[in-house]
Short mmCIF file of N, CA, C and O in Angstrom, two decimals:
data_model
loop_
_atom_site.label_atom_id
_atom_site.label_comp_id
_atom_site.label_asym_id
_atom_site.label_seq_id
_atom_site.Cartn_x
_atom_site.Cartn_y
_atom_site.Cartn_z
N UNK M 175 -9.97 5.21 -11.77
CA UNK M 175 -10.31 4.29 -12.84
C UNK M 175 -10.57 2.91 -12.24
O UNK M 175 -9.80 2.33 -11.48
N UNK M 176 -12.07 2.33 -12.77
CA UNK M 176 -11.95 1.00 -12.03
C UNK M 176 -11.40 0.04 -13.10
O UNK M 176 -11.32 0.25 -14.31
N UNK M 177 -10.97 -1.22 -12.30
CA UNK M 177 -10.48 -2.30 -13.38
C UNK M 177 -11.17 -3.74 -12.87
O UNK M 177 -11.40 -3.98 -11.68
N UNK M 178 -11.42 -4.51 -13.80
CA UNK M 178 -12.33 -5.65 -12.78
C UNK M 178 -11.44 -6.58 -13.88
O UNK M 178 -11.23 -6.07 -14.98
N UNK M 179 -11.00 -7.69 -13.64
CA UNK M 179 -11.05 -8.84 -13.87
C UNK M 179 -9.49 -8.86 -15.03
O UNK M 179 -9.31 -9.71 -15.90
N UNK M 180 -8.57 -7.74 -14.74
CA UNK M 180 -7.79 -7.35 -15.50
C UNK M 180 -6.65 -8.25 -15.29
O UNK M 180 -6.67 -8.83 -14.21
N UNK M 181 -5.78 -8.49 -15.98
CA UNK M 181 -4.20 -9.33 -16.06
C UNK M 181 -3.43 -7.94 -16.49
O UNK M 181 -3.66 -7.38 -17.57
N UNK M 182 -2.23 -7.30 -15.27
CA UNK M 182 -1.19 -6.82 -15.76
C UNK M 182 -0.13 -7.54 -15.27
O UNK M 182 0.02 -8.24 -14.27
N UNK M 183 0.91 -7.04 -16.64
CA UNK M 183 2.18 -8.07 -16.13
C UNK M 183 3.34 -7.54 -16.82
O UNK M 183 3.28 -7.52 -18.05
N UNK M 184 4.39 -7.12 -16.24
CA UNK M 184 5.73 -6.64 -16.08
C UNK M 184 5.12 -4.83 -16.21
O UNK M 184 5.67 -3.93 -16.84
N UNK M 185 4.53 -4.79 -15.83
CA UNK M 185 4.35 -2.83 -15.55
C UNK M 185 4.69 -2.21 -14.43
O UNK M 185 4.75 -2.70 -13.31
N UNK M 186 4.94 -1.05 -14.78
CA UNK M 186 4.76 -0.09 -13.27
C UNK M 186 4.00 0.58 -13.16
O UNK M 186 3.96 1.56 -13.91
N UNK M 187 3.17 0.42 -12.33
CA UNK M 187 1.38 0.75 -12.21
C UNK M 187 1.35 1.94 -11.19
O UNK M 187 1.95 1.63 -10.16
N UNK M 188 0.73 3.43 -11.15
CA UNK M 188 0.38 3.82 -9.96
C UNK M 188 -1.32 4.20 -9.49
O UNK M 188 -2.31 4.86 -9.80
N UNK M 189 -0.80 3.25 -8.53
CA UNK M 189 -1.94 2.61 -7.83
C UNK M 189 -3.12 3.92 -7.17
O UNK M 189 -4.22 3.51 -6.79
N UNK M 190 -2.90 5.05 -7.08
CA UNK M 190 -3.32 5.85 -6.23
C UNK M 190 -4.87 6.68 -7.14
O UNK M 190 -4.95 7.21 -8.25
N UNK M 191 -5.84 6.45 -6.09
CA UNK M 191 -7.55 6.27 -6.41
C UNK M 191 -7.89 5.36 -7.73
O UNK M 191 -8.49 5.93 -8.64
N UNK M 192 -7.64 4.39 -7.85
CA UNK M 192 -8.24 3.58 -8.49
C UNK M 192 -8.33 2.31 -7.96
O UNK M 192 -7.62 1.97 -7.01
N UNK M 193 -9.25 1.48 -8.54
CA UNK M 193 -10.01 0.11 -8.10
C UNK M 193 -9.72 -0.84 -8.77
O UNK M 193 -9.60 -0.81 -10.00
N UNK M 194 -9.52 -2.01 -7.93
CA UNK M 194 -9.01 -3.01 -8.77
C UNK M 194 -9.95 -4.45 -7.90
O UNK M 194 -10.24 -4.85 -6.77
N UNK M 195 -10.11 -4.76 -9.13
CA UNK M 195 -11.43 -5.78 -8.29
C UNK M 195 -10.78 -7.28 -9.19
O UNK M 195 -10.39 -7.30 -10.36
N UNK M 196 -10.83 -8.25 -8.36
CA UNK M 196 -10.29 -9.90 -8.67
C UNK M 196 -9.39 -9.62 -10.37
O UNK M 196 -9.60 -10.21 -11.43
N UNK M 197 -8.56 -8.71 -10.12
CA UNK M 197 -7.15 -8.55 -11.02
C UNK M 197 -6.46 -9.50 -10.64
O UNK M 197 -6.78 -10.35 -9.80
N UNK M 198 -4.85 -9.36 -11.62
CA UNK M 198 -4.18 -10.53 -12.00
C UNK M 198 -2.62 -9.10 -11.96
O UNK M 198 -2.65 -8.03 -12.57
N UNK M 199 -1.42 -9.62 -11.01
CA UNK M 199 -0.53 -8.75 -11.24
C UNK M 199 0.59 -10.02 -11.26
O UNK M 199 0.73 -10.93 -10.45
N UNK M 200 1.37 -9.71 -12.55
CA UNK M 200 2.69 -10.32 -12.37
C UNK M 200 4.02 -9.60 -12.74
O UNK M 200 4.33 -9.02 -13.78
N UNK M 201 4.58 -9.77 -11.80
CA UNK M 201 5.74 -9.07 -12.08
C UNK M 201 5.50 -7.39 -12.66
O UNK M 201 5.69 -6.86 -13.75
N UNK M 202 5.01 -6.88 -11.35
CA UNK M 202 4.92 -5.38 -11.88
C UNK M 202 5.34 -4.77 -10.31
O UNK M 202 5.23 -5.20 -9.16
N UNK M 203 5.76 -3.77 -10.80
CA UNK M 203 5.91 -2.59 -9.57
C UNK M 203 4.64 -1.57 -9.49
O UNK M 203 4.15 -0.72 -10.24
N UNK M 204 4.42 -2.00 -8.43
CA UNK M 204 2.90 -0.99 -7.79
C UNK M 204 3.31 0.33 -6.83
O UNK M 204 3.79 0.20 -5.71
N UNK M 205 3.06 1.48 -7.42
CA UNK M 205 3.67 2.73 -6.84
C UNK M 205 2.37 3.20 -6.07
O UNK M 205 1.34 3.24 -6.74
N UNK M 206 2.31 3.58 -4.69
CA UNK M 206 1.91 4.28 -4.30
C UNK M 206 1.99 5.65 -3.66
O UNK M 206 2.25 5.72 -2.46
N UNK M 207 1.79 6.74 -4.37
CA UNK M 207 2.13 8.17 -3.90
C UNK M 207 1.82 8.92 -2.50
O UNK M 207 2.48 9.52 -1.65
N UNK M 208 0.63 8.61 -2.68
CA UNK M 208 -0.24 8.85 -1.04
C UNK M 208 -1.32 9.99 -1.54
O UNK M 208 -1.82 10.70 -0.67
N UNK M 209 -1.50 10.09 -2.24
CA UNK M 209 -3.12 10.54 -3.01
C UNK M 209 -3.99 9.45 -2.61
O UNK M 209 -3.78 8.53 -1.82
N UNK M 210 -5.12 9.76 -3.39
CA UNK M 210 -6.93 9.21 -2.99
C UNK M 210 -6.29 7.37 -2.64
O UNK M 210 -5.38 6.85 -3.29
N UNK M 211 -6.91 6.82 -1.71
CA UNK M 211 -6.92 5.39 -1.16
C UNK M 211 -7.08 4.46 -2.16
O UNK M 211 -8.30 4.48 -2.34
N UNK M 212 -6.61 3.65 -2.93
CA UNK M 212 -6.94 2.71 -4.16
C UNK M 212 -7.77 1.64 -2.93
O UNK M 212 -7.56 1.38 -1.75
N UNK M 213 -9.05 1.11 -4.19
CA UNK M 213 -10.16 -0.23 -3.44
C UNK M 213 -8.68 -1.65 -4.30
O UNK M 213 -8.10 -1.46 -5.37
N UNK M 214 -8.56 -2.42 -3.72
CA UNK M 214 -8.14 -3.34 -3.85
C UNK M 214 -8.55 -4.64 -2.95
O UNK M 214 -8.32 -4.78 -1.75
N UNK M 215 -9.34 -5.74 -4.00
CA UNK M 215 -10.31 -6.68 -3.50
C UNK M 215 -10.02 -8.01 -4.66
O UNK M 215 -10.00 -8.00 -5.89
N UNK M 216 -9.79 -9.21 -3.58
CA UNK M 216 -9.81 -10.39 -4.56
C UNK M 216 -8.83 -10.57 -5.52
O UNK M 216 -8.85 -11.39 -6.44
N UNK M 217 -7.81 -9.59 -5.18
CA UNK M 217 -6.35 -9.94 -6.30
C UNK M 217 -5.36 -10.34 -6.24
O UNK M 217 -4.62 -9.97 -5.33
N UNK M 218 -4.98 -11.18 -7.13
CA UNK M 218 -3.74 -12.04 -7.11
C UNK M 218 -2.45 -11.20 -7.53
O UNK M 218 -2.30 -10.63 -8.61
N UNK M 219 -1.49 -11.23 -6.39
CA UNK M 219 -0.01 -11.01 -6.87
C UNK M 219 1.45 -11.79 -7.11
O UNK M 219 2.06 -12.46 -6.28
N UNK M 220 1.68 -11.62 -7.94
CA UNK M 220 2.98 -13.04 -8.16
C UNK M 220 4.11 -11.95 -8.78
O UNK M 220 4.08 -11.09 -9.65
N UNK M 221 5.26 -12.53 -7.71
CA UNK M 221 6.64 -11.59 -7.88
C UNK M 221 6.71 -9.67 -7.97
O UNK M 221 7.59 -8.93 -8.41
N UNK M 222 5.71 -9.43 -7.49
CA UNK M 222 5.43 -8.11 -7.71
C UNK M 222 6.39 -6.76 -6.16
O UNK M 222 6.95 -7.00 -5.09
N UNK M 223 6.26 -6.16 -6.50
CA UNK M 223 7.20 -5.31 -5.75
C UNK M 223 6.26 -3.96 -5.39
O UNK M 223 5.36 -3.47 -6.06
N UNK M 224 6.66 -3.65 -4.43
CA UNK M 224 5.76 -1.85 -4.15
C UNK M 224 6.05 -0.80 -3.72
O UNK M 224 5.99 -0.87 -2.50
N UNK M 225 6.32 0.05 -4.01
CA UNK M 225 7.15 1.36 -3.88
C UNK M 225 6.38 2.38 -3.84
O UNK M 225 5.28 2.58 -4.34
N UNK M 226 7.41 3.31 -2.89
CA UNK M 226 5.74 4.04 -2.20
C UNK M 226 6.73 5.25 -2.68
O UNK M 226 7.92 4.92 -2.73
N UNK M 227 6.37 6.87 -3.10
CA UNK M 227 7.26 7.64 -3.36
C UNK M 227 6.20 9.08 -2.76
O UNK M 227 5.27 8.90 -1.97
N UNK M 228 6.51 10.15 -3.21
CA UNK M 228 5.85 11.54 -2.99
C UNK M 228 5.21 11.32 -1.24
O UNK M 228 5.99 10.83 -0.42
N UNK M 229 4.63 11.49 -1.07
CA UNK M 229 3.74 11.73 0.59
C UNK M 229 3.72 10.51 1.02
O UNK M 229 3.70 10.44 2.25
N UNK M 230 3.74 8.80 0.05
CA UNK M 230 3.29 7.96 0.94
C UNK M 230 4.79 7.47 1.39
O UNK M 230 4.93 6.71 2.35
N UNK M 231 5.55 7.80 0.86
CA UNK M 231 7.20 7.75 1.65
C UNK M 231 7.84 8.25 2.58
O UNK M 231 8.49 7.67 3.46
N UNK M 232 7.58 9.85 2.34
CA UNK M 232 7.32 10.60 3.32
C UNK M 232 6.46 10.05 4.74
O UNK M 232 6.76 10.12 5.94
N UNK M 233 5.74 9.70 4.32
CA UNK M 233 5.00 9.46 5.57
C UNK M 233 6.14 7.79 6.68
O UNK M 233 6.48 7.72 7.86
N UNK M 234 6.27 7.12 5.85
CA UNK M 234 6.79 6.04 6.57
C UNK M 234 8.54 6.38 6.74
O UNK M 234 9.39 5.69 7.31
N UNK M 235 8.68 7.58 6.11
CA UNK M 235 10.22 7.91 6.65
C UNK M 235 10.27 8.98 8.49
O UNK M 235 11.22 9.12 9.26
N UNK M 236 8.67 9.57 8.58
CA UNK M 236 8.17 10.02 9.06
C UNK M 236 8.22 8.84 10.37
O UNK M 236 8.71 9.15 11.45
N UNK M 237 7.77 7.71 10.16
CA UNK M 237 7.37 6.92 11.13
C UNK M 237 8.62 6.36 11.42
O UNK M 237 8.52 5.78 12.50
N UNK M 238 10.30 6.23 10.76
CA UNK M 238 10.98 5.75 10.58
C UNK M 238 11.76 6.40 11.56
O UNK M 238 12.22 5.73 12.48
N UNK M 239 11.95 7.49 11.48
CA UNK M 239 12.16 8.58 12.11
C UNK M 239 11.94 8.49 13.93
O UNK M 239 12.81 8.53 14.79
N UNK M 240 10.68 8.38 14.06
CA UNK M 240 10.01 7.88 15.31
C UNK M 240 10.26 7.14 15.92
O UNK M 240 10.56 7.21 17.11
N UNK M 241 10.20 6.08 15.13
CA UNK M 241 10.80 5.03 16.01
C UNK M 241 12.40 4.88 16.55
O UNK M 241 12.69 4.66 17.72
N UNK M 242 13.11 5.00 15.75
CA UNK M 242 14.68 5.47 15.94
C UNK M 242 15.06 6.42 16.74
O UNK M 242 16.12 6.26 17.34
N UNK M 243 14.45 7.39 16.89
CA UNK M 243 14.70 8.97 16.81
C UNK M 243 14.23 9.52 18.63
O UNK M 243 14.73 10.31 19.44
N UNK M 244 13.42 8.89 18.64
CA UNK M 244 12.49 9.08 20.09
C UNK M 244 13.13 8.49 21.28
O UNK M 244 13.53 9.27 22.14
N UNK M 245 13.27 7.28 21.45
CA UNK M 245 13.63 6.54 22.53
C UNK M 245 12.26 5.66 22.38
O UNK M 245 11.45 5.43 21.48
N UNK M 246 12.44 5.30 23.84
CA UNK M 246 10.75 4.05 24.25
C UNK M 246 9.59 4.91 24.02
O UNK M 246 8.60 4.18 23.99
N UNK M 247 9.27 6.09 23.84
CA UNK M 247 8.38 6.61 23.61
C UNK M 247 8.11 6.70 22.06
O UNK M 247 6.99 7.18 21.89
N UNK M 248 8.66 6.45 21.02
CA UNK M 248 8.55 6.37 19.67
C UNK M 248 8.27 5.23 19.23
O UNK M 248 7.34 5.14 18.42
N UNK M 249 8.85 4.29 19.55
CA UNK M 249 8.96 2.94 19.24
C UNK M 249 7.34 2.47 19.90
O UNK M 249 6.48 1.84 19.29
N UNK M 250 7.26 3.06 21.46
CA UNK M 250 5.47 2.41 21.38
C UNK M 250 4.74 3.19 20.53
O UNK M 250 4.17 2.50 19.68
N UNK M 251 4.50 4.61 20.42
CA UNK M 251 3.48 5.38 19.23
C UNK M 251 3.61 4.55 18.08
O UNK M 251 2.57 4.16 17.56
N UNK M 252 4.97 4.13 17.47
CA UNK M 252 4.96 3.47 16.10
C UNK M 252 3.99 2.03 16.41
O UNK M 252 2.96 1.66 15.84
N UNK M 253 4.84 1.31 17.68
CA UNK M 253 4.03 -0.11 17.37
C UNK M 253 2.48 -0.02 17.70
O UNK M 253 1.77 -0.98 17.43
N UNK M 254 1.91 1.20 18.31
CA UNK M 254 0.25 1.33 18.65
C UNK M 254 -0.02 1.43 17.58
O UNK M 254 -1.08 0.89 17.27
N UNK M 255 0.68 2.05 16.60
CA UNK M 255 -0.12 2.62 15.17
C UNK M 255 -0.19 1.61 14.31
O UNK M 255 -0.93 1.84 13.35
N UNK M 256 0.55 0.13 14.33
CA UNK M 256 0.92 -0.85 13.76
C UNK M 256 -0.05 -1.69 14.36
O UNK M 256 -0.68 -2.35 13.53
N UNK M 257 -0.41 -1.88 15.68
CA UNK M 257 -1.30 -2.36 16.24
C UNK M 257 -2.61 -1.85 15.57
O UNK M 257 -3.44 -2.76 15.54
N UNK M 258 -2.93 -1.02 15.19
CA UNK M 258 -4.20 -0.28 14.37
C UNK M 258 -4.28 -0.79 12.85
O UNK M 258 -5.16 -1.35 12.20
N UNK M 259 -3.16 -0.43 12.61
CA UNK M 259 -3.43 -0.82 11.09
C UNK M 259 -3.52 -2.69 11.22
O UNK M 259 -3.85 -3.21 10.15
N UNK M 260 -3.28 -3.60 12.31
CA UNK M 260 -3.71 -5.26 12.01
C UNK M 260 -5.05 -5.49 12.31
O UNK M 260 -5.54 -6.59 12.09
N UNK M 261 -5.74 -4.52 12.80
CA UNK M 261 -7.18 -4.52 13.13
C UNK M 261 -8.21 -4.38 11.74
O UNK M 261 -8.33 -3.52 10.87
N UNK M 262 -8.85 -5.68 12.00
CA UNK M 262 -9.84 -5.58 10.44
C UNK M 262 -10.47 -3.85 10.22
O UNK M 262 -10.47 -3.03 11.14
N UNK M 263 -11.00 -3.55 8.77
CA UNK M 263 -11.32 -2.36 9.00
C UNK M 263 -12.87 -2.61 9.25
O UNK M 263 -13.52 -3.66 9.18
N UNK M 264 -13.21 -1.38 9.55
CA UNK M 264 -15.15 -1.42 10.30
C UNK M 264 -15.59 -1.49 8.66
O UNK M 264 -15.00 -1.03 7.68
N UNK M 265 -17.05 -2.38 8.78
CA UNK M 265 -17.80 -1.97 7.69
C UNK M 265 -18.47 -0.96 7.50
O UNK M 265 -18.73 -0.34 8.53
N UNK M 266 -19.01 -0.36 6.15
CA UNK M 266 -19.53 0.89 5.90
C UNK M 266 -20.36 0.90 6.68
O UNK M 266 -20.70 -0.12 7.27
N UNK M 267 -21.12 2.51 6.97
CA UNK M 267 -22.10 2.72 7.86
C UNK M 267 -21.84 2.13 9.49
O UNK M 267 -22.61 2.07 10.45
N UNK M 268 -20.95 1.89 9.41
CA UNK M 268 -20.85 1.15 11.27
C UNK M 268 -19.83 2.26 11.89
O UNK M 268 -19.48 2.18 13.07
#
């Protein structure tokens, strides 16, 4: 579902494949499951919170795991992968 130019405020929203274009969030909890990638562009958040549950929790208990769990060999895979995700993303077609 796309949303353009929307104000939510005190909800719990889940965020997963939908678009949110120069929205307005206050005071809401934003759930992400780890289904389809939500577009999120140009939006303002004030006091808002984000909670990740089903696969996208899994996944960072996964990484949590790794890093703790491994020795020096976990802890660099985690921080390379952290190193990846601060890298701008490529534009389409490139």
């Amino acid at each position: 579902m796309e949303h353009v130019g929307e104000t939510f405020t005190e909800q719990t929203i889940t965020i997963d494949g939908n678009c949110y274009g120069e929205c307005r969030f206050e005071n809401c909890t934003l759930v992400y499951r780890g289904g389809v990638i939500p577009t999120i562009g140009k939006c303002h958040f004030q006091n808002c919170q984000w909670q990740f549950e089903d696969g996208a929790e899994r996944t960072l208990l996964f990484l949590k795991q790794l890093y703790h769990g491994m020795g020096p060999g976990g802890v660099e895979l985690v921080e390379a992968t952290l190193g990846q995700l601060r890298q701008p993303p490529n534009p389409p077609g490139n």
